[in-house]
Coordinates of C-alpha atoms in Angstrom, one line a residue:
M7 CA 149.7 68.8 26.8
I8 CA 148.3 71.7 28.8
Q9 CA 146.8 73.3 25.6
R10 CA 145.3 69.9 24.7
C11 CA 143.6 69.7 28.1
I12 CA 142.3 73.2 27.9
S13 CA 140.9 72.5 24.4
L14 CA 139.2 69.4 25.7
I15 CA 137.7 71.3 28.6
L16 CA 136.4 74.0 26.3
I17 CA 134.7 71.4 24.0
V18 CA 133.0 69.7 27.0
L19 CA 131.8 73.1 28.3
L20 CA 130.5 74.1 24.9
F21 CA 128.7 70.8 24.5
E22 CA 127.1 71.1 28.0
S23 CA 126.1 74.7 27.2
C24 CA 124.3 73.6 24.0
N25 CA 122.5 70.9 25.8
S26 CA 121.5 73.2 28.7
S27 CA 120.1 75.9 26.4
G28 CA 118.1 73.3 24.5
D29 CA 116.6 72.0 27.8
D30 CA 115.8 75.5 28.9
Q31 CA 114.0 76.1 25.7
N32 CA 112.0 72.9 26.0
N33 CA 111.0 73.9 29.6
E34 CA 109.8 77.3 28.6
Y35 CA 106.1 77.9 29.0
V36 CA 104.1 78.7 25.8
Q37 CA 103.5 82.3 25.1
L38 CA 100.2 83.7 26.4
E39 CA 97.5 85.6 24.6
E40 CA 94.4 87.4 25.9
L41 CA 91.0 86.0 24.9
I42 CA 88.9 89.1 24.5
F43 CA 85.1 88.9 24.0
I44 CA 83.6 91.4 21.6
D45 CA 79.9 90.8 21.7
S46 CA 77.1 88.2 21.9
V47 CA 73.8 87.3 20.3
L48 CA 70.9 85.8 22.2
I49 CA 69.8 82.4 20.7
E50 CA 66.1 82.1 19.9
E51 CA 65.1 78.6 19.0
E52 CA 61.6 78.0 17.7
K53 CA 61.3 74.2 18.2
G54 CA 62.5 71.9 21.0
F55 CA 64.7 73.1 23.9
L56 CA 68.4 73.6 23.1
T57 CA 70.5 72.7 26.1
K58 CA 73.9 71.2 26.9
P59 CA 75.3 71.2 23.3
A60 CA 77.9 68.5 22.5
K61 CA 79.2 70.1 19.3
S62 CA 78.9 73.3 17.3
T63 CA 80.1 74.1 13.8
I64 CA 80.4 77.3 11.8
L65 CA 78.8 76.6 8.4
N66 CA 79.3 79.9 6.6
D67 CA 79.4 83.7 7.3
T68 CA 75.9 83.7 8.8
L69 CA 75.0 80.2 10.0
I70 CA 76.1 78.0 12.8
A71 CA 75.0 74.4 13.6
I72 CA 74.5 73.3 17.2
E73 CA 74.0 69.7 18.3
S74 CA 72.8 68.3 21.6
M75 CA 72.7 64.6 22.4
Y76 CA 71.0 65.6 25.6
A77 CA 68.2 67.4 23.9
K78 CA 68.2 65.0 20.9
G79 CA 68.3 67.7 18.3
I80 CA 70.1 69.9 15.8
W81 CA 69.6 73.6 15.5
I82 CA 70.9 75.9 12.7
V83 CA 71.0 79.4 13.9
N84 CA 71.8 82.8 12.3
T85 CA 74.9 84.2 13.9
K86 CA 73.9 87.8 13.3
T87 CA 70.3 87.6 14.6
G88 CA 70.4 84.5 16.9
K89 CA 67.2 83.2 15.3
E90 CA 66.6 79.6 14.3
E91 CA 66.8 79.0 10.6
T92 CA 65.9 75.3 10.8
S93 CA 66.0 72.4 13.2
L94 CA 65.9 68.6 13.3
L95 CA 64.5 67.0 16.4
D96 CA 64.2 63.3 17.3
K97 CA 61.2 61.8 15.6
S98 CA 60.3 65.2 14.0
V99 CA 60.9 63.9 10.5
M100 CA 58.6 61.1 9.4
G101 CA 58.8 59.6 12.9
V102 CA 62.4 58.6 12.5
S103 CA 64.2 58.2 15.9
F104 CA 68.0 58.9 15.8
F105 CA 70.8 59.4 18.2
I106 CA 73.6 61.8 17.2
S107 CA 76.9 60.1 17.9
N108 CA 78.7 62.5 15.6
S109 CA 78.2 64.4 12.4
D110 CA 79.9 65.8 9.3
W111 CA 78.9 69.2 8.0
T112 CA 81.6 69.5 5.3
N113 CA 79.1 69.6 2.4
Y114 CA 76.3 71.6 4.1
P115 CA 73.3 71.8 3.4
E116 CA 73.9 68.1 2.9
V117 CA 74.8 66.6 6.3
Y118 CA 75.8 63.1 7.5
I119 CA 74.8 62.0 11.0
L120 CA 76.2 58.9 12.6
D121 CA 73.8 57.0 14.9
G122 CA 76.2 54.7 16.8
R123 CA 73.3 53.1 18.6
S124 CA 71.7 51.7 15.4
S125 CA 74.9 51.6 13.3
N126 CA 73.2 53.8 10.7
V127 CA 74.4 56.9 8.9
Y128 CA 71.7 59.4 7.9
H129 CA 72.3 61.5 4.8
L130 CA 70.2 64.7 5.2
N131 CA 69.4 67.9 3.4
L132 CA 69.0 70.6 6.1
E133 CA 68.5 73.5 3.8
K134 CA 65.9 75.9 5.1
G135 CA 62.3 75.3 3.8
K136 CA 62.7 71.6 3.1
N137 CA 59.6 69.5 3.9
E138 CA 59.7 66.1 5.8
T139 CA 60.0 64.0 2.6
E140 CA 62.9 66.1 1.3
I141 CA 65.1 66.1 4.5
I142 CA 66.2 62.4 4.7
L143 CA 68.0 61.6 1.4
D144 CA 69.3 58.2 2.5
K145 CA 69.8 55.9 5.4
I146 CA 73.0 53.8 5.2
S147 CA 73.3 50.7 7.2
I148 CA 77.0 50.2 8.2
K149 CA 78.3 46.6 8.1
L150 CA 80.7 46.4 11.0
P151 CA 83.6 44.0 11.1
K152 CA 83.2 41.0 13.4
G153 CA 83.9 41.8 17.0
F154 CA 83.5 45.5 16.7
S155 CA 80.8 48.1 17.3
F156 CA 80.5 51.9 17.3
R157 CA 80.8 53.9 20.5
I158 CA 77.7 55.8 21.4
F159 CA 79.8 59.0 21.7
A160 CA 82.1 58.6 18.7
D161 CA 85.1 61.0 18.6
L162 CA 85.9 60.3 15.0
F163 CA 83.4 60.4 12.1
W164 CA 84.4 61.8 8.7
F165 CA 82.7 61.6 5.3
R166 CA 85.6 61.8 2.8
G167 CA 83.7 62.1 -0.5
N168 CA 83.5 58.4 -1.2
E169 CA 84.2 56.8 2.1
F170 CA 83.3 57.0 5.8
Y171 CA 86.0 57.0 8.5
I172 CA 84.5 55.9 11.8
E173 CA 86.0 55.0 15.2
L174 CA 85.6 51.4 16.1
S175 CA 85.3 49.8 19.6
P176 CA 86.0 46.2 20.6
D177 CA 82.9 44.3 21.6
D178 CA 84.4 42.2 24.4
T179 CA 86.0 44.9 26.5
R180 CA 84.6 47.9 28.3
Q181 CA 86.3 51.3 27.8
T182 CA 86.9 51.4 31.6
S183 CA 89.2 48.4 31.3
I184 CA 93.0 48.8 31.3
D185 CA 93.2 46.5 28.3
F186 CA 90.6 48.4 26.2
Y187 CA 93.0 50.3 24.0
K188 CA 95.3 47.3 23.5
K189 CA 92.4 45.0 22.4
A190 CA 91.0 47.7 20.1
G191 CA 93.9 47.2 17.7
K192 CA 93.5 49.4 14.6
F193 CA 90.6 51.6 15.7
I194 CA 89.7 53.6 12.5
G195 CA 87.3 51.7 10.2
V196 CA 86.9 52.7 6.6
F197 CA 83.5 52.0 4.9
D198 CA 82.2 52.6 1.3
L199 CA 79.1 54.7 0.4
N200 CA 77.0 51.5 0.8
G201 CA 78.2 50.9 4.3
N202 CA 80.5 48.0 3.4
F203 CA 83.6 47.5 5.5
K204 CA 86.9 48.0 3.6
Y205 CA 89.7 48.0 6.1
R206 CA 91.0 49.3 9.5
F207 CA 94.1 51.3 10.3
L208 CA 96.0 53.0 13.1
D209 CA 96.7 51.6 16.6
Y210 CA 96.3 53.6 19.8
P211 CA 99.7 55.0 21.0
P212 CA 101.8 53.3 23.7
S213 CA 100.5 55.7 26.4
L214 CA 97.1 54.0 26.0
T215 CA 98.0 50.5 25.1
N216 CA 100.4 50.3 28.1
L217 CA 98.3 51.9 30.8
K218 CA 99.8 51.6 34.3
G219 CA 96.4 51.9 36.0
F220 CA 92.7 52.8 35.5
I221 CA 91.7 56.1 33.9
E222 CA 88.3 57.8 33.6
P223 CA 86.4 56.5 30.6
T224 CA 86.5 59.7 28.6
S225 CA 87.7 61.0 25.2
V226 CA 91.4 60.3 25.0
Y227 CA 92.0 61.9 21.6
S228 CA 90.3 64.4 19.3
F229 CA 89.8 64.6 15.6
G230 CA 89.8 67.4 13.0
R231 CA 89.7 67.6 9.2
L232 CA 92.4 69.8 7.7
N233 CA 91.4 69.5 4.0
E234 CA 89.9 66.9 1.6
T235 CA 92.8 64.4 2.1
E236 CA 94.4 65.3 5.4
F237 CA 93.1 65.0 9.0
A238 CA 94.6 65.3 12.4
L239 CA 94.4 63.4 15.7
S240 CA 95.5 64.8 19.0
F241 CA 96.8 62.5 21.7
P242 CA 97.5 64.6 24.8
S243 CA 99.0 61.6 26.7
E244 CA 101.6 61.4 23.9
K245 CA 102.3 65.1 24.0
H246 CA 101.8 65.5 20.3
L247 CA 99.2 65.4 17.6
L248 CA 99.3 63.5 14.3
M249 CA 98.8 64.9 10.8
I250 CA 97.7 61.9 8.6
N251 CA 97.3 61.7 4.8
S252 CA 94.2 59.6 4.0
R253 CA 95.6 58.6 0.6
D254 CA 98.6 57.0 2.4
T255 CA 97.8 56.4 6.1
T256 CA 101.4 55.5 6.8
E257 CA 102.3 59.1 5.9
I258 CA 102.2 60.7 9.4
K259 CA 103.6 63.9 10.7
K260 CA 103.9 64.8 14.3
I261 CA 103.5 68.2 16.0
A262 CA 104.7 68.4 19.6
F263 CA 102.4 70.0 22.1
P264 CA 103.9 73.0 24.1
K265 CA 104.5 73.2 27.8
S266 CA 101.3 74.7 29.1
Q267 CA 100.7 76.6 32.3
Y268 CA 97.3 75.0 32.7
F269 CA 96.9 71.8 30.7
E270 CA 98.2 68.5 32.2
Y271 CA 99.2 65.9 29.7
E272 CA 99.9 63.1 32.2
W273 CA 97.3 60.5 33.2
P274 CA 95.7 60.9 36.7
Y275 CA 95.5 57.2 37.4
L276 CA 92.7 55.8 39.5
E277 CA 92.9 53.1 42.1
E278 CA 89.9 51.1 40.7
E279 CA 87.8 50.8 37.6
V280 CA 85.1 53.5 37.4
F281 CA 81.9 53.7 35.5
H282 CA 80.0 56.8 34.3
D283 CA 76.7 57.6 36.0
M284 CA 74.8 59.7 33.5
T285 CA 72.7 61.2 36.3
A286 CA 75.5 62.7 38.3
P287 CA 79.3 63.6 38.1
K288 CA 81.7 61.5 40.1
S289 CA 84.3 62.6 42.6
F290 CA 87.5 61.4 41.0
P291 CA 90.3 63.0 38.9
A292 CA 89.9 63.0 35.1
P293 CA 92.4 63.5 32.3
H294 CA 92.6 66.9 30.7
R295 CA 91.4 66.6 27.1
F296 CA 90.8 68.7 23.9
G297 CA 87.7 69.2 21.9
E298 CA 87.4 68.9 18.1
L299 CA 90.5 70.2 16.2
I300 CA 89.6 73.4 14.2
F301 CA 91.6 74.8 11.4
D302 CA 91.7 78.0 9.4
K303 CA 94.1 79.0 6.6
E304 CA 97.0 79.7 9.0
N305 CA 96.3 78.1 12.4
L306 CA 95.1 75.1 14.3
Y307 CA 92.9 75.7 17.4
L308 CA 92.1 73.5 20.3
Q309 CA 89.7 74.0 23.2
S310 CA 90.7 72.4 26.4
F311 CA 88.5 70.7 29.0
M312 CA 90.4 70.7 32.3
K313 CA 88.9 69.3 35.5
D314 CA 90.3 70.5 38.8
N315 CA 92.1 67.3 39.8
V316 CA 93.1 68.8 43.2
N317 CA 89.7 69.8 44.4
F318 CA 87.8 67.5 42.1
S319 CA 84.8 67.2 44.4
T320 CA 83.8 70.7 43.2
F321 CA 83.3 69.3 39.7
K322 CA 84.7 72.5 38.2
L323 CA 85.6 72.2 34.5
M324 CA 87.9 74.9 33.2
S325 CA 88.6 75.7 29.5
H326 CA 91.0 77.8 27.4
I327 CA 92.3 77.9 23.8
L328 CA 95.6 76.6 22.4
K329 CA 96.7 77.9 18.9
Y330 CA 99.3 76.6 16.6
N331 CA 100.6 78.6 13.6
F332 CA 101.7 76.5 10.7
E333 CA 104.0 79.1 9.2
T334 CA 106.0 80.0 12.3
K335 CA 105.5 76.5 13.9
T336 CA 104.8 78.1 17.2
W337 CA 102.1 77.6 19.9
K338 CA 100.2 80.2 22.0
E339 CA 97.6 79.8 24.6
S340 CA 94.9 82.0 26.2
R341 CA 95.7 83.0 29.7
I342 CA 93.5 82.6 32.8
P343 CA 91.2 79.6 31.8
K344 CA 87.5 80.2 32.3
N345 CA 84.7 78.1 33.7
F346 CA 83.4 76.1 30.7
L347 CA 79.8 76.9 31.7
D348 CA 80.6 80.6 31.2
L349 CA 82.9 80.2 28.2
G350 CA 80.8 77.8 26.1
I351 CA 81.7 75.4 23.4
F352 CA 84.2 76.5 20.7
S353 CA 82.5 76.5 17.3
G354 CA 85.2 77.8 14.9
V355 CA 86.9 80.8 13.4
L356 CA 85.9 83.4 10.8
N357 CA 88.7 85.6 9.8
D358 CA 90.4 86.1 13.2
T359 CA 87.1 86.0 15.2
L360 CA 86.4 83.0 17.4
Y361 CA 82.9 81.8 17.9
F362 CA 81.5 80.1 21.1
V363 CA 78.0 78.8 21.9
E364 CA 77.0 79.1 25.6
A365 CA 73.9 77.1 26.1
S366 CA 74.3 74.8 29.1
V367 CA 71.4 76.5 30.9
M368 CA 73.1 75.7 34.2
T369 CA 74.3 79.2 35.2
R370 CA 71.5 81.2 33.4
N371 CA 68.4 80.5 31.3
E372 CA 69.6 82.5 28.3
K373 CA 71.7 81.0 25.5
Y374 CA 74.2 82.9 23.4
I375 CA 76.5 82.9 20.4
K376 CA 79.6 84.8 21.6
R377 CA 82.5 86.3 19.5
A378 CA 86.0 86.8 20.7
V379 CA 89.5 87.5 19.5
L380 CA 93.0 86.4 20.7
R381 CA 95.3 89.4 21.1
P382 CA 98.9 89.8 22.5
I383 CA 99.1 90.7 26.1
E384 CA 100.0 94.4 26.7
D385 CA 102.4 95.1 29.5

């Protein structure tokens, strides 16, 4: 009887020990790395005035594309010299006015630009030396399903060879509404090359469809293309990202986000519905979010955008890098986040070198392409 009791106690203690070690592991902060800047190149644009870039994309070993909704233009810049190779400004080509809601540079020099304001997709050739009549290859009018429109600032736009994947927004509900994500239903629309609607898929996750209060109307997920058939969506409020196969959209894999020392996954709920004033920032807390998901052969990279939700009246936006290795299935993050205005927007990775574009023109007049590496922290 005594032996049986002792055995039972040992089993219970072993079980609790296993559970405890698992919890401790889950509560461990992600490993830190040092983001070390190597050098920078001064950007010299010839046309327009590049400022406040919304997106930047590495095109090849020597070129980088920079987009600015604020400046209504696209600049392709040489990463080694900083000089403009070519540019496309609003009304600069045959008087065509366009608004850059999002873009796809997968097949550069052919580029697809989504204009969410006019529901058009522009198929362009931005190879250096093209004249006006050669730049616009096609203008595709997208036929939206009834009751839906495109967001002016679309987080998802992907040209997948013979289809367009585009984020849809319900017409009858503002994004500031608690019910917006519930009413959106399946929010990814698929269209053929002629702009005809085919189908919708994927609902927003429960953390968005069952909001407990108001949140700032901002980007609640980010998108990235892994290869020709797979793409990824990050939902910080769900504490994981989704890897989705476009050939079978029900085939979804999840990768859990790590416990970060800096990034907050929970919603900072607001007491009332708020609206964006494009002329000035507002004094209220905002969700931490990620930029576009960027992949290389071994890793996934995410740039964070983290508002100071304690002293939010200072409008300080901090940023750092999270990295996931597919082979080891481990996360790392850069330590000591930097002011986004100083860090710049993350553009991509060549070999193990990270590229950033600093062009806000808010802390200084010069604009730079900056290179950095992530390295282990030396004791």
